[in-house]
Structure formats: structure tokens, C-alpha cells
Amino acid sequence: MSVFDDLKDIRERALEQIARSADLKTLDAVRVAVAGKKGELTSVLHQMGSVPAPDRPRVGKLANEVRASIEEALDARRAALERSELERRMAAQAVDVTLPGRTRPLGHEALVNSIIEEAQDFFCGIGYTVVDGPRVETEYYNFTALNTPADHPSRSARDTFYVVDESAGADGLPTSGVIGESNVLLRTQTSGVQVHTMETSEPPIYMICPGTVFRPDAADPNHLPQFHQIEGLVVDRGITFGDLKGTLDAFTRAMFGADRKTRYRPHFFPFTEPSCEVDVSCGVCGGTGCRFCKHTGWLEILGCGMVDPNVLRMSGIDPEVYSGFAFGIGVERVACLRYDLPDLRALVQGDMRFIRQF
Ligand code: DAH
């Protein structure tokens, strides 16, 4: 076979192999086999010396053409394979930017906290300060300084969680009706913060204190062993029951709506005189009476009264100069009345289906 035929044969086979190469690795193997240092085409070109001189120009021309067409085919095939490889990788690793991102599920503020926030907004708006107080209290602050008599039933171990009971019997069990000012307990009311505030600041005092309180009650639809109150205390010159009523009427309207009426019902609290409970007209029936308000037309929302002069005196404030009023709002109670909740325990169970409604 002449060199001519060799070259044509090489070209034919090379082009065919190039066309058949299905990936870059195969294609590179073809390149090495044909055009590499020891490739077929290279070795044919090395034989140029043996071609008779008159034929050399034609053979040289053909050799160049063959080399050019093979290189061109190699380049074109490589580009095509690279493109399809890229397309394959893009399809496999594609990120669909139109898919929704991965979100972290957001929690929701507890209903009790949002009611506390709302009350804080209201009272801060009329110039009150928000204070905090200890949840673990002494008997003095929770009861004695609030004018609560030694034999008051709320002081018994049935109604108060005692942490340290100095009057405990030899068996270590608390006796009922314990009296001891340094006994330590979980506060049953936020009212002790009134005393701390009066001891540490001078009138005028305009404060609220939201916080957790504790009572030995089993959790049921109407009770929780741990719940929340918002205490309020005002001490200034010339404070009257009219100030109390104006303030609490405005608060009630802000909390329940401008159309709701209030009623001040006489009551007893050891630390206020006179004392009352405040009712708001029932929002379900509008005051005509229904199951929700037990057919009275009214719902009780807070306790309040004029600060007893004994309480002012015990905390170092002269009742001849100053007077004041105090109030205590049950936060869970407000939640129940506003949203007609059938069971208080829903407030602490953390079921997002419940909490997301508010
Ligand atoms: N501490 C009372 C309770 O837990 C609520 C209360 C009533 C607070 C009257 C007050 C008040 O400040 O003046 O039942």
C-alpha cells in the first residue's frame, strides 16, 4: 500500500473513531493513537524520507490535509462532548431557584405575655414605671407588711407553698397557720412588690409589676398552680377613689373595648380600705345575661382599693401626707374573658394550633 493510501485510510478510520467517541476519555485515546508522538499518523509522516522525491509535494500536501482534518474533527468532537458533559452536570446538580427556601418554623408569643405587654403599653402610656420583684418571698412581704392578720387562712400551708417553714414540727412537716416573718415562700400574689417599692422609693409612685405567682392548686379548667398577676400601685399627695376609678375604667376600655361598662363591687382585701372587685360587662351577651357570665351580665376582672394607712405606715410612708390606690389584675383571667377560653390549661400546654389563633 502506498503512503497515499495509508494516509487516506488513517483519515477515514480516525474520523470514524472520533465520531464514535462517546466521552472525552475515549476521544483522548483516539487522539493519542492517531496523532500522538507514537501515533499512526506520526509514524507515517516519519516515512516521508522513503517517498520518491517527485511524489513528496503531493504526499506532504495530503499529509497536512489529513492532519488538519483529524485535528479539526478532534476539536469539534471535544467541544461537543464538553458541552454535553456540562449540560449533563447542570441537569444533575441543578438548583431550582423557584423552589421555596427552607424556613425555620417561627414560634409565637404566649398569650399571657402578649396581654402583659398590652397592659404595660397602656400603663407606660400614662406615666407608670414597670418594676420587677422576687418570686421567692418572705412571709413578711407576702403577708405581714400587707396587713394580713396572723390567722388569715391564706397564710396556711394549704394555700401557700412554703420553702422554709421555721415553725415546722419535729417531723419537718409544715404546721398550718404558720406565722413567722422570715419564713420563705413562693409568692401567692404580686402585692408584696408594693412593699418593696415603697421601701426603696419616695412618692410619687406610679408603678405596675407583672409577674408569676404560685398557689397549691391542682391544674384544672379553672386553676393553675402557677399563674400571673399585674400589680399596680399609686402613692401621691391627694390621691382619691376617683383617681382609682378613672384609671381602671380607662384600662378596662383599652383592654376590652370602649363599649364595655364597669362595676365596682365592695369587697375585702387586708391591704386596702375600702376595697372592691371590678367587673366588666359581659362581652358575649352585652350584659343581658348568658352562660358565659353565669347569667349575671358581669365578669370579674380585678381587685383594687385605697391603700390601707397601716400598709403605708409599715413601709415608712406618712398616711397623713400621702394616699394611694392599688390593684391586682389576673392575667389568665383577662385572657379567658377576652377569648372565651374553656380551659386555662391551654395557656401553658404550648400547642401551636391554640397559640397561633391570637
Ligand atoms: N393580691 C390580690 C389577690 O391575689 C389582688 C389584689 C386586690 C391586689 C386588691 C391589689 C389590690 O393590689 O388592691 O387576690
GROMACS .gro file of C-alpha atoms and ligand atoms in nm:
model
  372
    1MET     CA    1   0.000   0.000   0.000
    2SER     CA    2   0.131   0.341  -0.085
    3VAL     CA    3   0.176   0.618   0.168
    4PHE     CA    4  -0.112   0.786  -0.009
    5ASP     CA    5  -0.347   0.505   0.066
    6ASP     CA    6  -0.212   0.480   0.422
    7LEU     CA    7  -0.293   0.843   0.483
    8LYS     CA    8  -0.641   0.817   0.338
    9ASP     CA    9  -0.705   0.502   0.538
   10ILE     CA   10  -0.585   0.666   0.859
   11ARG     CA   11  -0.808   0.964   0.794
   12GLU     CA   12  -1.111   0.751   0.730
   13ARG     CA   13  -1.067   0.539   1.041
   14ALA     CA   14  -0.971   0.833   1.261
   15LEU     CA   15  -1.273   1.036   1.159
   16GLU     CA   16  -1.497   0.743   1.221
   17GLN     CA   17  -1.345   0.670   1.566
   18ILE     CA   18  -1.368   1.035   1.656
   19ALA     CA   19  -1.733   1.043   1.562
   20ARG     CA   20  -1.795   0.729   1.768
   21SER     CA   21  -1.618   0.854   2.083
   22ALA     CA   22  -1.887   0.886   2.343
   23ASP     CA   23  -1.679   1.061   2.608
   24LEU     CA   24  -1.368   1.273   2.648
   25LYS     CA   25  -1.157   0.986   2.772
   26THR     CA   26  -1.224   0.773   2.464
   27LEU     CA   27  -1.169   1.074   2.242
   28ASP     CA   28  -0.831   1.140   2.403
   29ALA     CA   29  -0.731   0.776   2.349
   30VAL     CA   30  -0.814   0.816   1.979
   31ARG     CA   31  -0.604   1.132   1.963
   32VAL     CA   32  -0.306   0.961   2.118
   33ALA     CA   33  -0.340   0.658   1.892
   34VAL     CA   34  -0.355   0.867   1.576
   35ALA     CA   35  -0.182   1.197   1.626
   36GLY     CA   36   0.025   1.127   1.942
   37LYS     CA   37   0.405   1.102   1.934
   38LYS     CA   38   0.382   0.732   1.861
   39GLY     CA   39   0.054   0.764   1.676
   40GLU     CA   40  -0.026   0.614   1.337
   41LEU     CA   41  -0.023   0.942   1.150
   42THR     CA   42   0.303   1.046   1.310
   43SER     CA   43   0.475   0.725   1.210
   44VAL     CA   44   0.351   0.756   0.853
   45LEU     CA   45   0.492   1.107   0.838
   46HIS     CA   46   0.824   0.970   0.959
   47GLN     CA   47   0.829   0.759   0.649
   48MET     CA   48   0.836   1.066   0.424
   49GLY     CA   49   1.208   1.002   0.370
   50SER     CA   50   1.124   0.689   0.176
   51VAL     CA   51   0.878   0.863  -0.055
   52PRO     CA   52   1.028   0.925  -0.401
   53ALA     CA   53   1.125   1.290  -0.440
   54PRO     CA   54   0.873   1.374  -0.719
   55ASP     CA   55   0.584   1.247  -0.503
   56ARG     CA   56   0.686   1.433  -0.192
   57PRO     CA   57   0.495   1.757  -0.251
   58ARG     CA   58   0.168   1.571  -0.311
   59VAL     CA   59   0.224   1.335  -0.022
   60GLY     CA   60   0.318   1.632   0.200
   61LYS     CA   61   0.008   1.820   0.096
   62LEU     CA   62  -0.215   1.524   0.163
   63ALA     CA   63  -0.045   1.460   0.497
   64ASN     CA   64  -0.115   1.819   0.601
   65GLU     CA   65  -0.476   1.792   0.491
   66VAL     CA   66  -0.520   1.465   0.679
   67ARG     CA   67  -0.362   1.608   0.994
   68ALA     CA   68  -0.572   1.925   0.966
   69SER     CA   69  -0.897   1.739   0.915
   70ILE     CA   70  -0.823   1.498   1.201
   71GLU     CA   71  -0.734   1.785   1.436
   72GLU     CA   72  -1.041   1.976   1.330
   73ALA     CA   73  -1.259   1.672   1.394
   74LEU     CA   74  -1.091   1.615   1.731
   75ASP     CA   75  -1.152   1.979   1.834
   76ALA     CA   76  -1.513   1.976   1.720
   77ARG     CA   77  -1.585   1.646   1.892
   78ARG     CA   78  -1.414   1.761   2.213
   79ALA     CA   79  -1.620   2.079   2.217
   80ALA     CA   80  -1.940   1.883   2.160
   81LEU     CA   81  -1.857   1.630   2.431
   82GLU     CA   82  -1.760   1.906   2.675
   83ARG     CA   83  -2.086   2.085   2.608
   84SER     CA   84  -2.297   1.776   2.661
   85GLU     CA   85  -2.098   1.685   2.972
   86LEU     CA   86  -2.162   2.032   3.112
   87GLU     CA   87  -2.530   2.006   3.027
   88ARG     CA   88  -2.548   1.668   3.197
   89ARG     CA   89  -2.380   1.804   3.513
   90MET     CA   90  -2.604   2.109   3.518
   91ALA     CA   91  -2.912   1.896   3.488
   92ALA     CA   92  -2.792   1.665   3.765
   93GLN     CA   93  -2.686   1.936   4.007
   94ALA     CA   94  -2.946   2.192   3.917
   95VAL     CA   95  -3.070   2.425   4.191
   96ASP     CA   96  -3.427   2.525   4.127
   97VAL     CA   97  -3.426   2.883   4.247
   98THR     CA   98  -3.802   2.899   4.216
   99LEU     CA   99  -3.849   2.640   4.494
  100PRO     CA  100  -3.944   2.787   4.831
  101GLY     CA  101  -3.649   2.817   5.072
  102ARG     CA  102  -3.614   2.609   5.387
  103THR     CA  103  -3.777   2.807   5.664
  104ARG     CA  104  -3.732   2.763   6.037
  105PRO     CA  105  -4.078   2.742   6.186
  106LEU     CA  106  -4.140   3.057   6.386
  107GLY     CA  107  -4.275   3.035   6.738
  108HIS     CA  108  -4.543   3.263   6.874
  109GLU     CA  109  -4.556   3.478   7.182
  110ALA     CA  110  -4.755   3.316   7.462
  111LEU     CA  111  -5.098   3.472   7.506
  112VAL     CA  112  -5.025   3.561   7.869
  113ASN     CA  113  -4.713   3.753   7.764
  114SER     CA  114  -4.894   3.947   7.494
  115ILE     CA  115  -5.163   4.052   7.742
  116ILE     CA  116  -4.891   4.164   7.985
  117GLU     CA  117  -4.726   4.362   7.703
  118GLU     CA  118  -5.055   4.527   7.618
  119ALA     CA  119  -5.115   4.625   7.980
  120GLN     CA  120  -4.759   4.759   8.004
  121ASP     CA  121  -4.815   4.971   7.693
  122PHE     CA  122  -5.128   5.116   7.846
  123PHE     CA  123  -4.976   5.198   8.187
  124CYS     CA  124  -4.645   5.323   8.047
  125GLY     CA  125  -4.852   5.548   7.823
  126ILE     CA  126  -4.998   5.720   8.131
  127GLY     CA  127  -4.664   5.756   8.306
  128TYR     CA  128  -4.626   5.439   8.513
  129THR     CA  129  -4.298   5.254   8.566
  130VAL     CA  130  -4.273   4.876   8.521
  131VAL     CA  131  -4.091   4.708   8.811
  132ASP     CA  132  -3.993   4.350   8.889
  133GLY     CA  133  -3.994   4.171   9.222
  134PRO     CA  134  -3.882   3.842   9.376
  135ARG     CA  135  -4.087   3.528   9.309
  136VAL     CA  136  -3.940   3.371   9.621
  137GLU     CA  137  -4.053   3.592   9.907
  138THR     CA  138  -4.053   3.607  10.282
  139GLU     CA  139  -4.374   3.579  10.474
  140TYR     CA  140  -4.325   3.939  10.583
  141TYR     CA  141  -4.351   4.083  10.232
  142ASN     CA  142  -4.619   3.845  10.107
  143PHE     CA  143  -4.848   3.881  10.410
  144THR     CA  144  -4.742   4.072  10.722
  145ALA     CA  145  -4.647   4.403  10.562
  146LEU     CA  146  -4.971   4.381  10.366
  147ASN     CA  147  -5.171   4.399  10.689
  148THR     CA  148  -5.270   4.032  10.667
  149PRO     CA  149  -5.359   3.902  11.013
  150ALA     CA  150  -5.160   3.611  11.153
  151ASP     CA  151  -5.460   3.381  11.144
  152HIS     CA  152  -5.566   3.467  10.787
  153PRO     CA  153  -5.639   3.138  10.605
  154SER     CA  154  -5.432   3.237  10.300
  155ARG     CA  155  -5.121   3.207  10.521
  156SER     CA  156  -5.178   2.838  10.580
  157ALA     CA  157  -4.964   2.574  10.412
  158ARG     CA  158  -5.274   2.464  10.226
  159ASP     CA  159  -5.285   2.791  10.035
  160THR     CA  160  -4.918   2.885  10.019
  161PHE     CA  161  -4.607   2.697   9.903
  162TYR     CA  162  -4.360   2.732  10.190
  163VAL     CA  163  -3.995   2.679  10.103
  164VAL     CA  164  -3.859   2.728  10.455
  165ASP     CA  165  -4.101   2.696  10.741
  166GLU     CA  166  -3.932   2.782  11.068
  167SER     CA  167  -4.232   2.672  11.266
  168ALA     CA  168  -4.231   2.324  11.114
  169GLY     CA  169  -4.291   2.044  11.359
  170ALA     CA  170  -4.027   1.791  11.460
  171ASP     CA  171  -4.141   1.574  11.169
  172GLY     CA  172  -4.037   1.853  10.933
  173LEU     CA  173  -4.391   1.895  10.802
  174PRO     CA  174  -4.531   2.247  10.797
  175THR     CA  175  -4.794   2.323  11.054
  176SER     CA  176  -5.099   2.507  10.930
  177GLY     CA  177  -5.138   2.870  11.016
  178VAL     CA  178  -4.764   2.930  11.033
  179ILE     CA  179  -4.658   3.272  11.145
  180GLY     CA  180  -4.301   3.376  11.110
  181GLU     CA  181  -4.182   3.679  10.923
  182SER     CA  182  -3.870   3.512  10.790
  183ASN     CA  183  -4.041   3.201  10.655
  184VAL     CA  184  -3.965   3.171  10.286
  185LEU     CA  185  -4.240   3.101  10.036
  186LEU     CA  186  -4.331   3.121   9.668
  187ARG     CA  187  -4.529   3.443   9.645
  188THR     CA  188  -4.903   3.390   9.623
  189GLN     CA  189  -4.962   3.741   9.492
  190THR     CA  190  -4.760   4.023   9.338
  191SER     CA  191  -4.880   4.260   9.614
  192GLY     CA  192  -4.552   4.219   9.807
  193VAL     CA  193  -4.387   4.427   9.535
  194GLN     CA  194  -4.592   4.723   9.661
  195VAL     CA  195  -4.398   4.695   9.987
  196HIS     CA  196  -4.057   4.661   9.820
  197THR     CA  197  -4.135   4.964   9.603
  198MET     CA  198  -4.250   5.181   9.893
  199GLU     CA  199  -3.944   5.080  10.098
  200THR     CA  200  -3.699   5.169   9.823
  201SER     CA  201  -3.853   5.475   9.661
  202GLU     CA  202  -4.015   5.801   9.759
  203PRO     CA  203  -4.361   5.908   9.645
  204PRO     CA  204  -4.484   5.998   9.393
  205ILE     CA  205  -4.507   5.629   9.298
  206TYR     CA  206  -4.684   5.516   8.984
  207MET     CA  207  -4.585   5.156   8.912
  208ILE     CA  208  -4.706   4.824   8.781
  209CYS     CA  209  -4.543   4.488   8.838
  210PRO     CA  210  -4.638   4.196   8.616
  211GLY     CA  211  -4.522   3.857   8.738
  212THR     CA  212  -4.570   3.492   8.819
  213VAL     CA  213  -4.744   3.382   9.138
  214PHE     CA  214  -4.790   3.035   9.289
  215ARG     CA  215  -5.064   2.859   9.480
  216PRO     CA  216  -5.103   2.493   9.577
  217ASP     CA  217  -5.393   2.422   9.342
  218ALA     CA  218  -5.412   2.123   9.109
  219ALA     CA  219  -5.436   2.231   8.745
  220ASP     CA  220  -5.793   2.206   8.618
  221PRO     CA  221  -6.002   2.409   8.373
  222ASN     CA  222  -6.026   2.697   8.623
  223HIS     CA  223  -5.699   2.675   8.820
  224LEU     CA  224  -5.327   2.668   8.756
  225PRO     CA  225  -5.068   2.623   9.032
  226GLN     CA  226  -4.863   2.895   8.866
  227PHE     CA  227  -5.025   3.196   8.704
  228HIS     CA  228  -4.972   3.570   8.651
  229GLN     CA  229  -5.084   3.895   8.804
  230ILE     CA  230  -5.023   4.257   8.724
  231GLU     CA  231  -4.991   4.456   9.044
  232GLY     CA  232  -5.044   4.829   9.037
  233LEU     CA  233  -4.959   5.091   9.299
  234VAL     CA  234  -5.003   5.466   9.308
  235VAL     CA  235  -4.891   5.675   9.606
  236ASP     CA  236  -4.901   6.052   9.584
  237ARG     CA  237  -5.048   6.356   9.756
  238GLY     CA  238  -5.426   6.383   9.728
  239ILE     CA  239  -5.497   6.053   9.553
  240THR     CA  240  -5.868   5.967   9.577
  241PHE     CA  241  -6.101   5.686   9.484
  242GLY     CA  242  -6.187   5.898   9.178
  243ASP     CA  243  -5.829   5.852   9.053
  244LEU     CA  244  -5.858   5.478   9.104
  245LYS     CA  245  -6.186   5.462   8.913
  246GLY     CA  246  -6.076   5.685   8.627
  247THR     CA  247  -5.756   5.484   8.582
  248LEU     CA  248  -5.917   5.141   8.595
  249ASP     CA  249  -6.211   5.245   8.373
  250ALA     CA  250  -5.963   5.364   8.109
  251PHE     CA  251  -5.763   5.042   8.142
  252THR     CA  252  -6.074   4.827   8.109
  253ARG     CA  253  -6.185   5.010   7.798
  254ALA     CA  254  -5.837   4.977   7.646
  255MET     CA  255  -5.830   4.606   7.724
  256PHE     CA  256  -6.187   4.504   7.641
  257GLY     CA  257  -6.327   4.775   7.414
  258ALA     CA  258  -6.485   5.118   7.452
  259ASP     CA  259  -6.837   4.979   7.465
  260ARG     CA  260  -6.781   4.777   7.784
  261LYS     CA  261  -6.922   4.902   8.117
  262THR     CA  262  -6.755   4.859   8.457
  263ARG     CA  263  -6.896   4.798   8.803
  264TYR     CA  264  -6.718   4.845   9.137
  265ARG     CA  265  -6.837   4.589   9.389
  266PRO     CA  266  -6.739   4.625   9.758
  267HIS     CA  267  -6.503   4.351   9.873
  268PHE     CA  268  -6.236   4.288  10.137
  269PHE     CA  269  -5.860   4.283  10.098
  270PRO     CA  270  -5.638   4.321  10.407
  271PHE     CA  271  -5.414   4.582  10.244
  272THR     CA  272  -5.676   4.820  10.101
  273GLU     CA  273  -5.963   5.012  10.258
  274PRO     CA  274  -6.211   5.049  10.105
  275SER     CA  275  -6.164   4.755   9.868
  276CYS     CA  276  -6.359   4.641   9.567
  277GLU     CA  277  -6.368   4.396   9.287
  278VAL     CA  278  -6.416   4.535   8.941
  279ASP     CA  279  -6.649   4.366   8.695
  280VAL     CA  280  -6.672   4.435   8.323
  281SER     CA  281  -6.998   4.390   8.134
  282CYS     CA  282  -7.017   4.054   7.959
  283GLY     CA  283  -6.897   4.075   7.602
  284VAL     CA  284  -7.083   3.763   7.493
  285CYS     CA  285  -7.436   3.880   7.582
  286GLY     CA  286  -7.367   4.253   7.615
  287GLY     CA  287  -7.481   4.249   7.978
  288THR     CA  288  -7.819   4.085   7.950
  289GLY     CA  289  -7.705   3.756   8.100
  290CYS     CA  290  -7.581   3.432   7.943
  291ARG     CA  291  -7.398   3.113   8.032
  292PHE     CA  292  -7.056   3.278   7.997
  293CYS     CA  293  -7.132   3.536   8.270
  294LYS     CA  294  -7.337   3.287   8.473
  295HIS     CA  295  -7.644   3.495   8.389
  296THR     CA  296  -7.523   3.797   8.584
  297GLY     CA  297  -7.425   4.015   8.286
  298TRP     CA  298  -7.086   4.084   8.457
  299LEU     CA  299  -6.737   3.930   8.458
  300GLU     CA  300  -6.493   3.989   8.744
  301ILE     CA  301  -6.153   4.112   8.624
  302LEU     CA  302  -5.954   4.260   8.912
  303GLY     CA  303  -5.927   4.352   9.277
  304CYS     CA  304  -5.842   4.702   9.395
  305GLY     CA  305  -5.877   4.957   9.670
  306MET     CA  306  -5.731   5.256   9.850
  307VAL     CA  307  -5.400   5.160  10.016
  308ASP     CA  308  -5.466   5.095  10.387
  309PRO     CA  309  -5.290   5.358  10.603
  310ASN     CA  310  -5.137   5.071  10.805
  311VAL     CA  311  -4.962   4.947  10.491
  312LEU     CA  312  -4.827   5.293  10.410
  313ARG     CA  313  -4.704   5.334  10.767
  314MET     CA  314  -4.533   4.992  10.781
  315SER     CA  315  -4.343   5.080  10.464
  316GLY     CA  316  -4.232   5.416  10.602
  317ILE     CA  317  -4.477   5.647  10.423
  318ASP     CA  318  -4.678   5.902  10.623
  319PRO     CA  319  -5.050   5.841  10.559
  320GLU     CA  320  -5.125   6.196  10.679
  321VAL     CA  321  -4.931   6.328  10.379
  322TYR     CA  322  -4.984   6.064  10.115
  323SER     CA  323  -5.264   5.842   9.995
  324GLY     CA  324  -5.279   5.586   9.720
  325PHE     CA  325  -5.460   5.311   9.542
  326ALA     CA  326  -5.360   4.962   9.440
  327PHE     CA  327  -5.493   4.697   9.210
  328GLY     CA  328  -5.423   4.339   9.110
  329ILE     CA  329  -5.519   4.202   8.770
  330GLY     CA  330  -5.534   3.829   8.698
  331VAL     CA  331  -5.371   3.791   8.357
  332GLU     CA  332  -5.506   3.443   8.282
  333ARG     CA  333  -5.849   3.572   8.381
  334VAL     CA  334  -5.826   3.857   8.130
  335ALA     CA  335  -5.720   3.603   7.864
  336CYS     CA  336  -6.020   3.383   7.947
  337LEU     CA  337  -6.267   3.666   7.938
  338ARG     CA  338  -6.135   3.819   7.621
  339TYR     CA  339  -6.123   3.497   7.424
  340ASP     CA  340  -6.392   3.288   7.596
  341LEU     CA  341  -6.139   3.013   7.683
  342PRO     CA  342  -6.297   2.698   7.820
  343ASP     CA  343  -5.982   2.563   7.989
  344LEU     CA  344  -5.694   2.759   8.147
  345ARG     CA  345  -5.452   2.474   8.086
  346ALA     CA  346  -5.449   2.555   7.712
  347LEU     CA  347  -5.243   2.863   7.807
  348VAL     CA  348  -4.947   2.653   7.923
  349GLN     CA  349  -4.963   2.345   7.703
  350GLY     CA  350  -4.776   2.504   7.414
  351ASP     CA  351  -4.999   2.365   7.140
  352MET     CA  352  -4.919   2.586   6.841
  353ARG     CA  353  -5.266   2.535   6.695
  354PHE     CA  354  -5.401   2.710   7.004
  355ILE     CA  355  -5.138   2.983   7.031
  356ARG     CA  356  -5.142   3.080   6.662
  357GLN     CA  357  -5.502   3.193   6.692
  358PHE     CA  358  -5.407   3.507   6.878
  359DAH     N1  359  -5.343   4.035   9.566
  359DAH     C1  360  -5.486   4.015   9.542
  359DAH     C2  361  -5.510   3.869   9.508
  359DAH     O1  362  -5.418   3.798   9.476
  359DAH     C3  363  -5.532   4.104   9.428
  359DAH     C4  364  -5.537   4.248   9.468
  359DAH     C5  365  -5.651   4.301   9.521
  359DAH     C6  366  -5.426   4.327   9.454
  359DAH     C7  367  -5.659   4.432   9.561
  359DAH     C8  368  -5.432   4.462   9.492
  359DAH     C9  369  -5.550   4.510   9.547
  359DAH     O2  370  -5.331   4.544   9.480
  359DAH     O3  371  -5.556   4.643   9.584
  359DAH     O4  372  -5.622   3.827   9.511
   0.00000   0.00000   0.00000
